[in-house]
Short mmCIF file of C-alpha atoms and ligand atoms in Angstrom, two decimals:
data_model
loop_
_atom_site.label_atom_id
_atom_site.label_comp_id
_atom_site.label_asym_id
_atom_site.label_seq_id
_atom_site.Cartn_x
_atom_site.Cartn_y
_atom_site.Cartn_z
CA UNK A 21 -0.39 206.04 133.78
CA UNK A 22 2.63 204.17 135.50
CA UNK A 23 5.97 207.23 134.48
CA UNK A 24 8.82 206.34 136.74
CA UNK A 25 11.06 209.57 137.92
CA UNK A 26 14.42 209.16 139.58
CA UNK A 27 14.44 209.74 143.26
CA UNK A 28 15.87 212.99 142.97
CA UNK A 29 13.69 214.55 140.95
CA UNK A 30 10.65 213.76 143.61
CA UNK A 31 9.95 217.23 144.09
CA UNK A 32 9.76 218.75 140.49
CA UNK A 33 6.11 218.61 140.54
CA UNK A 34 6.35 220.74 143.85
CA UNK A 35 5.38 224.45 142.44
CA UNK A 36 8.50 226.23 142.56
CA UNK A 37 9.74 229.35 140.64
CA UNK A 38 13.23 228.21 139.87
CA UNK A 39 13.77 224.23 139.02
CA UNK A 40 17.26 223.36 138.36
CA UNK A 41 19.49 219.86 137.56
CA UNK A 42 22.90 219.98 136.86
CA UNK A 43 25.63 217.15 136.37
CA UNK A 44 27.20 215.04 134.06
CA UNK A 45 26.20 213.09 130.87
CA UNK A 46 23.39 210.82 131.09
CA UNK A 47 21.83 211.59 134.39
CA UNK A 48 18.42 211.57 133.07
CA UNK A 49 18.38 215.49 133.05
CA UNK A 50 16.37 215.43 130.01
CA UNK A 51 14.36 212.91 129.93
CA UNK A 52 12.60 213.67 133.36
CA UNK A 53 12.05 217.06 133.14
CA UNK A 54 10.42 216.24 129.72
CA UNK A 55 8.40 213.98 131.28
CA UNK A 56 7.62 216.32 133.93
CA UNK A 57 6.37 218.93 131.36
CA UNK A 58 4.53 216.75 129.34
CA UNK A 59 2.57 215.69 132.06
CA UNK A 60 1.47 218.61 133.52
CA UNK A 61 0.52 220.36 130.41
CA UNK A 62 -2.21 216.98 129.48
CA UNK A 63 -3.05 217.77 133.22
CA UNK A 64 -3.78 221.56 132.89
CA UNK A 65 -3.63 224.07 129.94
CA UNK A 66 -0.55 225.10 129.98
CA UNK A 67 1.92 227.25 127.92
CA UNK A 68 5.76 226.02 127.75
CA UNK A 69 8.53 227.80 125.76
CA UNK A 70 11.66 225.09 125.05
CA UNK A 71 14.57 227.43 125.38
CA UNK A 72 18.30 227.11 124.23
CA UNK A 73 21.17 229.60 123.63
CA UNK A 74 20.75 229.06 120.44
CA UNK A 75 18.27 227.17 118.15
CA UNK A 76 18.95 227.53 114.30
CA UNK A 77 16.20 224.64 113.57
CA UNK A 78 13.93 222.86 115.36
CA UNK A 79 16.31 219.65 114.82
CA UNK A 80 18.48 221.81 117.48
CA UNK A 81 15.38 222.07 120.63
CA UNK A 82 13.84 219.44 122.44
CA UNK A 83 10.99 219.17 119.83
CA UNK A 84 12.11 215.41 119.15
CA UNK A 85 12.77 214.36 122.83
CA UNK A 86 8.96 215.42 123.69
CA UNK A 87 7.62 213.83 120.72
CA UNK A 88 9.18 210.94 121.33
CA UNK A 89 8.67 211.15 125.62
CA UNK A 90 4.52 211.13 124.26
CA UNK A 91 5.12 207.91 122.98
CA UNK A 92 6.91 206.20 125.26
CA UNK A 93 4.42 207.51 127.94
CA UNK A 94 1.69 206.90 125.84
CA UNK A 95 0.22 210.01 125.73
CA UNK A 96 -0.31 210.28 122.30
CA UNK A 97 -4.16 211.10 122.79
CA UNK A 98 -3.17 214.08 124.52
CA UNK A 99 -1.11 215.44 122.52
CA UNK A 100 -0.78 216.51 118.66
CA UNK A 101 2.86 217.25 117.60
CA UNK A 102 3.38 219.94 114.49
CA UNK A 103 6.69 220.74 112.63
CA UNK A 104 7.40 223.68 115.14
CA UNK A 105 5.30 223.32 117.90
CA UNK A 106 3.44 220.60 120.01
CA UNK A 107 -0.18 220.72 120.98
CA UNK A 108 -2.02 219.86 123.84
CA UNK A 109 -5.88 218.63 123.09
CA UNK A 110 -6.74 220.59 126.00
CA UNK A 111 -5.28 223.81 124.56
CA UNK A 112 -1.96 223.13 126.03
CA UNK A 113 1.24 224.68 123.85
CA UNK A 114 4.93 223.93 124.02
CA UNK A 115 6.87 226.19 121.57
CA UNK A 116 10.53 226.30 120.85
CA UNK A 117 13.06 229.12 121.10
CA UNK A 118 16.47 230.21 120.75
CA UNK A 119 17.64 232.96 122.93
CA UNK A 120 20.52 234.62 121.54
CA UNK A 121 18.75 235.95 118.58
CA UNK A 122 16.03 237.58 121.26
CA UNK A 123 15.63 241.29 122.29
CA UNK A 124 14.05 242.71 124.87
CA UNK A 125 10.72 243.67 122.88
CA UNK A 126 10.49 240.13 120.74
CA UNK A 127 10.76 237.98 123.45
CA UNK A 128 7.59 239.81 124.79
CA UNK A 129 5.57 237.73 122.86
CA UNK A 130 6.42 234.76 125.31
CA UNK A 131 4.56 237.02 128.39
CA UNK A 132 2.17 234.57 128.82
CA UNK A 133 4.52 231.33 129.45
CA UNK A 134 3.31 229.07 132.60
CA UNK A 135 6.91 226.91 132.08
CA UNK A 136 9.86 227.74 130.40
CA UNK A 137 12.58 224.94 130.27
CA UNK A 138 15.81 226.36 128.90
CA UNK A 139 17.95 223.02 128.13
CA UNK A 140 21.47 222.54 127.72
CA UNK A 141 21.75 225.58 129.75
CA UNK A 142 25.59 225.73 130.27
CA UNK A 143 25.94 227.85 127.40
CA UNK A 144 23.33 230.48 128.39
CA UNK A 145 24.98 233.99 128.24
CA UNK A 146 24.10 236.97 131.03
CA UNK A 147 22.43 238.80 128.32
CA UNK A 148 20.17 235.92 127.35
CA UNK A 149 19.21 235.66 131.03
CA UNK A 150 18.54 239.25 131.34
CA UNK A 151 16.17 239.47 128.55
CA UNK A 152 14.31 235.93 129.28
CA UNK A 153 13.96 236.14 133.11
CA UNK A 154 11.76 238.83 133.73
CA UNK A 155 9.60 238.30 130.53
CA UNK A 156 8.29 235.00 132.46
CA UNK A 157 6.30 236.80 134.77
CA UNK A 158 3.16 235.40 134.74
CA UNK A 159 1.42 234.40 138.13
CA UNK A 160 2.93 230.72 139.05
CA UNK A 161 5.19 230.93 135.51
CA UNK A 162 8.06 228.57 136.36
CA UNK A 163 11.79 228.32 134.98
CA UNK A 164 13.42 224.89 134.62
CA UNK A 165 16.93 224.69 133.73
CA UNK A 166 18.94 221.66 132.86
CA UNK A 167 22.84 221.65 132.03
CA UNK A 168 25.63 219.78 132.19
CA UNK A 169 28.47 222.75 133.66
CA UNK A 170 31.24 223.51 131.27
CA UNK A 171 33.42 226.28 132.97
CA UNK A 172 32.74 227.65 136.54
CA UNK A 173 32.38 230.60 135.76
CA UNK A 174 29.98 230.55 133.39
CA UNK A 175 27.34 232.93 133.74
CA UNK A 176 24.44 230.10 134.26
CA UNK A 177 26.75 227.90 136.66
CA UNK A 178 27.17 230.57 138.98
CA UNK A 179 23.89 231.92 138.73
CA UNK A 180 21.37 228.82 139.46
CA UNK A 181 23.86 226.66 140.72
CA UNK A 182 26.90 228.18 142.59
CA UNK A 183 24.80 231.72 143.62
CA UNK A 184 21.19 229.48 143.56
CA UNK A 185 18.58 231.74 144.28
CA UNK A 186 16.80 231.23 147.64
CA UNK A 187 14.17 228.70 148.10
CA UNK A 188 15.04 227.43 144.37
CA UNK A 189 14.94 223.65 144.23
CA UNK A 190 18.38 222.70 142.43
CA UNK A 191 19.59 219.11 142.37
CA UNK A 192 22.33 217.69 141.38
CA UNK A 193 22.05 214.35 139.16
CA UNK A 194 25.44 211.88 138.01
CA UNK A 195 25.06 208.51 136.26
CA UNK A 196 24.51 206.64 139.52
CA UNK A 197 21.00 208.55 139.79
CA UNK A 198 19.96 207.61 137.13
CA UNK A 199 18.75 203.88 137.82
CA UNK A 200 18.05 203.33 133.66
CA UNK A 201 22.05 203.95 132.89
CA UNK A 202 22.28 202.76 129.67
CA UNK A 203 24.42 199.79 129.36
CA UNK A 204 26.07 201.96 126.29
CA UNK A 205 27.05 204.71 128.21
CA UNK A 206 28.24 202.45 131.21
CA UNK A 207 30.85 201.27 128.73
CA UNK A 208 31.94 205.18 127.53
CA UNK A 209 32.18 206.29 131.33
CA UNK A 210 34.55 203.37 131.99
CA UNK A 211 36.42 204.75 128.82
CA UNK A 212 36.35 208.48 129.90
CA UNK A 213 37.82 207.57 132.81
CA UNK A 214 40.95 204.88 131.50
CA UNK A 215 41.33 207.37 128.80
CA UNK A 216 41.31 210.80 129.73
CA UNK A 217 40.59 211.17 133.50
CA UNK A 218 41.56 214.70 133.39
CA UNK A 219 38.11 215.19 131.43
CA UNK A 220 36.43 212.94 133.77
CA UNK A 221 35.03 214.98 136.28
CA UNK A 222 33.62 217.15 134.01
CA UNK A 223 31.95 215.00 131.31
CA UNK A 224 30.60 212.08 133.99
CA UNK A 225 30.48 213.77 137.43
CA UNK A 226 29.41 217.18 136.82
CA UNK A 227 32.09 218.83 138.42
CA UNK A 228 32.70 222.17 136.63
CA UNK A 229 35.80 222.98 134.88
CA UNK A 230 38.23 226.04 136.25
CA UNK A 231 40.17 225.61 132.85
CA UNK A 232 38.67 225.80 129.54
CA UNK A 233 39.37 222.53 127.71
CA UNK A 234 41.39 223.78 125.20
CA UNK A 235 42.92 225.99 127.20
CA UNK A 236 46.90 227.09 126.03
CA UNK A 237 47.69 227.47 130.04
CA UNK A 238 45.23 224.69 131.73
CA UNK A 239 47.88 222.22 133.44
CA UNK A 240 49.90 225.42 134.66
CA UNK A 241 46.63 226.86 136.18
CA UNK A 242 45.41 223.30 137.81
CA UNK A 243 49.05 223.40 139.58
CA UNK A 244 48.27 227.28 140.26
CA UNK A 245 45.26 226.65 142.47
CA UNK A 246 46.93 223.12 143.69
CA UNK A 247 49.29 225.43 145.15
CA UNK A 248 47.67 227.96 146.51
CA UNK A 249 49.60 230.67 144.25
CA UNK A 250 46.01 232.41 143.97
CA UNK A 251 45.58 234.43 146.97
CA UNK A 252 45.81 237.67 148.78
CA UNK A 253 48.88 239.14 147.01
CA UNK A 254 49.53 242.39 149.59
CA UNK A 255 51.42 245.21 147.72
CA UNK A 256 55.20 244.87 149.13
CA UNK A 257 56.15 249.10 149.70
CA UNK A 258 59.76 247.23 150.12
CA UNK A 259 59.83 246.15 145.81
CA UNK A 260 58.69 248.24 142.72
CA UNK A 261 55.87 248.07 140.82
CA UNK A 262 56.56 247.21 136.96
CA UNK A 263 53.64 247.65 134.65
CA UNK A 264 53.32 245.23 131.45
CA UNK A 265 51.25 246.48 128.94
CA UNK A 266 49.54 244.86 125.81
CA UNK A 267 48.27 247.95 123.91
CA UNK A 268 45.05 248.55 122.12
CA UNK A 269 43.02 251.66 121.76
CA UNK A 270 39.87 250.64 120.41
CA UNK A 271 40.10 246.92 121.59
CA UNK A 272 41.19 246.32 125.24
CA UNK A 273 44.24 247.59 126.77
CA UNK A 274 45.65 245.10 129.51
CA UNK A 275 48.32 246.81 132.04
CA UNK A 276 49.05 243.75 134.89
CA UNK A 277 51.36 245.43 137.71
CA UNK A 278 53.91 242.80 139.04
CA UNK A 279 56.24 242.78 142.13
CA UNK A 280 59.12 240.68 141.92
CA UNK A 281 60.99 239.31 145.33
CA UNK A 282 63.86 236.74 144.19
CA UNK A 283 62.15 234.29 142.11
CA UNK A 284 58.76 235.23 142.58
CA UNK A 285 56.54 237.06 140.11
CA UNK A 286 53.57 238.70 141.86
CA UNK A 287 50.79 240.17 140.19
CA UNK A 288 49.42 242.45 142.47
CA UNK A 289 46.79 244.48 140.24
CA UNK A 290 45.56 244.75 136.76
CA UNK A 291 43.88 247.23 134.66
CA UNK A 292 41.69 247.14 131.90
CA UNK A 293 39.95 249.44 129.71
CA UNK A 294 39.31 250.69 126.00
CA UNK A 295 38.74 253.54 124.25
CA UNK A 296 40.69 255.44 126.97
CA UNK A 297 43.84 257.91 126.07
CA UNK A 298 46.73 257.49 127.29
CA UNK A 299 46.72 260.09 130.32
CA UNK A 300 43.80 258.43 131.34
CA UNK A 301 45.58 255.24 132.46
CA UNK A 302 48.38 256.99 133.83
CA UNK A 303 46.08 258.54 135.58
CA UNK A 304 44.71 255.67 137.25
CA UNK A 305 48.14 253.89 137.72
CA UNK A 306 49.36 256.64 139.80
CA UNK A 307 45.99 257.36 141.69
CA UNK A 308 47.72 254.02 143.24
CA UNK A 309 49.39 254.15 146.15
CA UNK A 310 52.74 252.10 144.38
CA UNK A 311 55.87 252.71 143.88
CA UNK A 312 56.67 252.28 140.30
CA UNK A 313 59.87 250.58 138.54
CA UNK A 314 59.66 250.18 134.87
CA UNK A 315 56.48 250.36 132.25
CA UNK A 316 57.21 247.64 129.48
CA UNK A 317 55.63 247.70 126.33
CA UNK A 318 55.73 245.41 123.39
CA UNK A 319 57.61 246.47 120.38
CA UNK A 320 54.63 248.40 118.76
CA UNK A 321 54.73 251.03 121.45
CA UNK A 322 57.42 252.51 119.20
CA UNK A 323 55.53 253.13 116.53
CA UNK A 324 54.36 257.18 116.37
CA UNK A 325 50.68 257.56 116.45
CA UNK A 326 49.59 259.45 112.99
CA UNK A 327 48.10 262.41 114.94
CA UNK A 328 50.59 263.51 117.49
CA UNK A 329 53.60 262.39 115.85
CA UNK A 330 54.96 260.62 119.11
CA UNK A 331 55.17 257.19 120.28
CA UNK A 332 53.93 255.57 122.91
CA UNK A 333 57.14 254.82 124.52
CA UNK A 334 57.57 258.94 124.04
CA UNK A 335 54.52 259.66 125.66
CA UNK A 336 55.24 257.26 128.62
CA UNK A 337 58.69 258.84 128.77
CA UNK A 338 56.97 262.51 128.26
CA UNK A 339 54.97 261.46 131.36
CA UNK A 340 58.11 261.03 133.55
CA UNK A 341 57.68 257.31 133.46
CA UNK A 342 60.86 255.34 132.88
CA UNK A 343 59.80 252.83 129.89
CA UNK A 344 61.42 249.70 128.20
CA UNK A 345 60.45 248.31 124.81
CA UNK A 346 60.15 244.86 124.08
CA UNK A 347 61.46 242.97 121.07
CA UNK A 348 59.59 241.43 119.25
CA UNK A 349 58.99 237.98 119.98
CA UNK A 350 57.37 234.98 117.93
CA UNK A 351 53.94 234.08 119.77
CA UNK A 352 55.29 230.47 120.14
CA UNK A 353 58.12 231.51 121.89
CA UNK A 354 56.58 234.04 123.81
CA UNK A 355 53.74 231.15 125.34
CA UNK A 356 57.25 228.79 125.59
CA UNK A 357 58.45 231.35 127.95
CA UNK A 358 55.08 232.26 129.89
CA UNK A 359 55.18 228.61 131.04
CA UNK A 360 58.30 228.79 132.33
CA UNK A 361 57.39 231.55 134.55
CA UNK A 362 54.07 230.01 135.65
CA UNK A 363 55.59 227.80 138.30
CA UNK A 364 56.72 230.94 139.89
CA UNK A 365 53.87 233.54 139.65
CA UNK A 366 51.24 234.27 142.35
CA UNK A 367 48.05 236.17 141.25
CA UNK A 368 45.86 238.45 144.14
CA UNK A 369 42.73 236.95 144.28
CA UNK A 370 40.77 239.95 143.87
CA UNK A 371 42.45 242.31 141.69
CA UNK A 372 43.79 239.72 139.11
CA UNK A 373 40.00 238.25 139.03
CA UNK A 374 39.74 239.40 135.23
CA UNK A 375 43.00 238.40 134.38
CA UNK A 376 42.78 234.59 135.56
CA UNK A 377 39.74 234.40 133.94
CA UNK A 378 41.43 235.34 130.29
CA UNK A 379 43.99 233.18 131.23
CA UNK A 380 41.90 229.98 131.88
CA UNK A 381 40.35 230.80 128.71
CA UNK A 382 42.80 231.72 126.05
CA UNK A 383 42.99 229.10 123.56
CA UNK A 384 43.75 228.09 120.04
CA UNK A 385 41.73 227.90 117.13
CA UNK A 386 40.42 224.00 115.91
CA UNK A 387 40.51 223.70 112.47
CA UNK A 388 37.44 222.09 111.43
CA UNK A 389 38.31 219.77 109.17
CA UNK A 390 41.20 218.08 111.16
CA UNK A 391 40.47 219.23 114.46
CA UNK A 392 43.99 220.10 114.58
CA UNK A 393 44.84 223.00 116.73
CA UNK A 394 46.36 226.16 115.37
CA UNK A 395 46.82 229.51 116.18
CA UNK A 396 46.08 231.35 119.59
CA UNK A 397 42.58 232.93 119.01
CA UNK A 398 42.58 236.89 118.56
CA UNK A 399 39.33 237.20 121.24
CA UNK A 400 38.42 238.66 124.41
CA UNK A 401 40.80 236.74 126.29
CA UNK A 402 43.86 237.14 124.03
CA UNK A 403 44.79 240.66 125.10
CA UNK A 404 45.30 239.55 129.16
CA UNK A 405 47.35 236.69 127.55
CA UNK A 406 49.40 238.89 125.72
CA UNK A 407 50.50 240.99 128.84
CA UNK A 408 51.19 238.02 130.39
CA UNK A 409 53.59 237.03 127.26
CA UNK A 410 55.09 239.88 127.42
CA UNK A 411 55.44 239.62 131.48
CA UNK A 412 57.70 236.15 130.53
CA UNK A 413 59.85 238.13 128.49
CA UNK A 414 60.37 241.24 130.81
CA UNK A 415 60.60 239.38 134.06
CA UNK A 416 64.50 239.11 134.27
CA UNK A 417 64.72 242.95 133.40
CA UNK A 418 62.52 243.69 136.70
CA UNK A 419 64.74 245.38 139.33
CA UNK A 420 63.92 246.70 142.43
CA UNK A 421 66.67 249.33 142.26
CA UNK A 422 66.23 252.97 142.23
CA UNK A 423 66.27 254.35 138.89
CA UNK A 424 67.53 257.36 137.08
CA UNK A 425 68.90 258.92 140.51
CA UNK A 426 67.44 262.49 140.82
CA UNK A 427 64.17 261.67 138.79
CA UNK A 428 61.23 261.65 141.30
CA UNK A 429 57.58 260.14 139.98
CA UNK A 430 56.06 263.28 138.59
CA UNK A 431 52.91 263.47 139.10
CA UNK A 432 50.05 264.25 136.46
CA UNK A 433 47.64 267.23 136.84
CA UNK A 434 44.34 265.64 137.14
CA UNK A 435 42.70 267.89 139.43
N1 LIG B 512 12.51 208.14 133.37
C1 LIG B 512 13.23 207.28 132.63
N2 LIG B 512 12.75 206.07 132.32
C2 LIG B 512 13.47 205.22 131.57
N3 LIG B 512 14.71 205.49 131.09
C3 LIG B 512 15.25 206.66 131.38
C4 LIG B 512 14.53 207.62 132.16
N4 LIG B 512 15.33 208.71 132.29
C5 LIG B 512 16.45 208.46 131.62
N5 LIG B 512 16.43 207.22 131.06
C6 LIG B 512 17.53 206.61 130.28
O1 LIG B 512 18.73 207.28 130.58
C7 LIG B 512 19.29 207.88 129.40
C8 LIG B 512 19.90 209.22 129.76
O2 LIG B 512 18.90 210.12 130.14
P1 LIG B 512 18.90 211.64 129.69
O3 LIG B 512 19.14 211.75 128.24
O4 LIG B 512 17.69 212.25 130.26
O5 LIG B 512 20.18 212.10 130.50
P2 LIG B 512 20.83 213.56 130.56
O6 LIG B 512 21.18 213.79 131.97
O7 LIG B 512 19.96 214.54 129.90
O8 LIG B 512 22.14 213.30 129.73
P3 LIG B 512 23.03 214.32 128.87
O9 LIG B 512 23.76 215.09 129.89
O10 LIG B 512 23.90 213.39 128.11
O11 LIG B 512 22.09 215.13 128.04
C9 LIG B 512 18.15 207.95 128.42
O12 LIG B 512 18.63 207.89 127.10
C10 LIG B 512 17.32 206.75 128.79
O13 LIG B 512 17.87 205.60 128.17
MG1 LIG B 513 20.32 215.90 128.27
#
């Protein structure tokens, strides 16, 4: 049999536990580590689960790709393919999987995989990892991954490809590997890259994104890292601290803590939590060594809480912390106004981790039909974005005066 592999995947038939290629489009990902499979399971019995995030037919796995890599190879003898599995003549079995839908006691029955290739791996969650990892655990068992990266901090980008495990053969593989380029996609690469080189990188090269692509703030966080405005962001015991709050009890609360020094807006530390009473993150506010200005919270935090009767701005206030409400603002004009501010705002690299991450990935909805955008999505993203809203409407209220003269910072009894 004469199968031709691109020089970079040379080593894939080298035993290895971890086998990864990552890059852009057409790179002959697929194709080789299909190839690669189907040849060593007509070699030697072998068992190989085709894994995805998520596989609601088999029209969704690899099932076609093999059946279609037998013929081309001719290997057609070796193999018999079924509507949901493939077999080998010589007892070999590839079977096809989707991982979200897996727990931690049904994925057992997989135990006894030699290979598992989990394909269009980008969109591989931690969980999914968690439970599929260790269930392939069989002596010489082997996990390939393909993807093309979407974010860069996506759980399976960082994991085989940014935090590779030792000794792991990972490789990265772009159009120019791959010496059967289709003519075809020759002609969409030169159109990526007249037409929307900003996408470029990603789609052709491989080149993970920081920004989400639909992202509401991606140009202002390109120009954020362009300019070095993500860094070690000291505390300044010279300016206040001013807390912006997006509220939420049973769904995140987001406090960001921001410095101002002329026109800068420094976010220094955030603080994230739910299901947590109020006292609770007053508590950990002021286990902070910071000097505090003013706590500003959006225009619900006047409404009284059904229980105790008080608001939220009375609680704050009940708490010796000197508290500003926030109009109400139209979402539009409160994103309008966060974009102005971005030129000017500097995040600390460590504490505002979380934060930036919501940021780069608060987006709107599509609409499906029209693919119009609409609406910022209501996610796990949206309640960092909200603070930082709000932070674009309170930032020319942040003074670094004294306040309220005599008042000192009580302090809360917390042991
Ligand atoms: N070993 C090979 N022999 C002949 N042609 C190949 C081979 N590998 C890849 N090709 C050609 O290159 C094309 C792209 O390969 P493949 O689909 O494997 O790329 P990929 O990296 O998985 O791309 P994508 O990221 O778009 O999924 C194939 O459609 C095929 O035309
Ligand atoms: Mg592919």
């Amino acid at each position: 049999m004469n199968v031709e592999f691109p020089e970079k995947l040379r080593p894939i038939f080298q035993p290895n536990r971890r086998k990864v290629a990552h890059g852009g489009r057409g790179s002959a990902k697929s194709w080789g580590f299909a190839r690669a499979l189907l040849i060593q399971a007509a070699q030697s019995p072998l068992r190989v689960l085709c894994a995805r995030e998520v596989q609601k037919s088999i029209k969704d796995s690899v099932h076609r790709l093999l059946s279609d890599q037998i013929q081309a190879m001719g290997l057609g003898g070796h193999y018999e393919v079924l509507d949901t599995e493939i077999r080998g003549k010589n007892g070999s079995l590839f079977l096809f999987a989707g991982l979200a839908t897996h727990t931690v006691e049904s994925i057992k029955s997989f135990e006894g995989v030699d290979r598992c290739w989990v394909e269009e791996a980008q969109t591989v969650t931690k969980r999914s990892w968690d439970v599929l990892t260790p269930t392939i655990r069989k002596d010489g068992s082997e996990i390939w991954v393909t993807l093309n990266p979407d974010m860069e901090t996506d759980e399976t980008y960082q994991r085989f490809v940014a935090n590779a495990p030792a000794g792991a053969f990972v490789v990265q593989m772009n159009w120019r590997d791959n010496p059967w380029f289709p003519q075809v996609l020759e002609i969409e690469r030169q159109e990526t890259l007249r037409r929307d080189p900003d996408n470029y990188q990603n789609i052709w090269e491989g080149v993970p994104r920081r920004v989400s692509e639909g992202a509401i703030y991606r140009h202002e966080i390109e120009r954020l890292y362009e300019e070095k405005r993500v860094r070690l962001v000291p505390y300044d015991p010279l300016l206040k601290v001013h807390t912006v709050w997006d509220l939420g009890w049973n769904d995140a609360m987001s406090i960001g803590m921001v410095q101002r020094q002329g026109a800068e807006v420094r976010f220094i530390d955030h603080l994230k939590d739910s299901h947590r009473t109020l006292d609770w993150y007053i508590t950990q506010l002021e286990k902070k060594p910071y000097r505090w200005g003013t706590d500003f919270i959006p225009h619900d935090g006047k409404a009284r809480n059904t229980q105790t009767g008080k608001s939220t701005e009375e609680a704050l206030q009940a708490m010796g912390r000197r508290v500003t409400v926030l109009p109400m603002l139209d979402v539009e004009e409160g994103i309008k106004s966060a974009r102005m501010m971005f030129p000017r705002v500097y995040f600390d690299q460590e504490k505002c981790v979380e934060l930036l991450e919501s940021l780069k990935r608060y987006q709107r909805s599509i609409n499906e039909k029209t693919r119009e955008p609409g609406a910022p999505l209501h996610d796990q993203y949206s309640h960092d974005a909200d603070m930082f809203r709000y932070v674009g409407m309170a930032v020319d209220q942040m003074s670094n005066d004294d306040w309220g003269g005599t008042l000192k910072y009580p302090r809360l009894n917390n042991g």
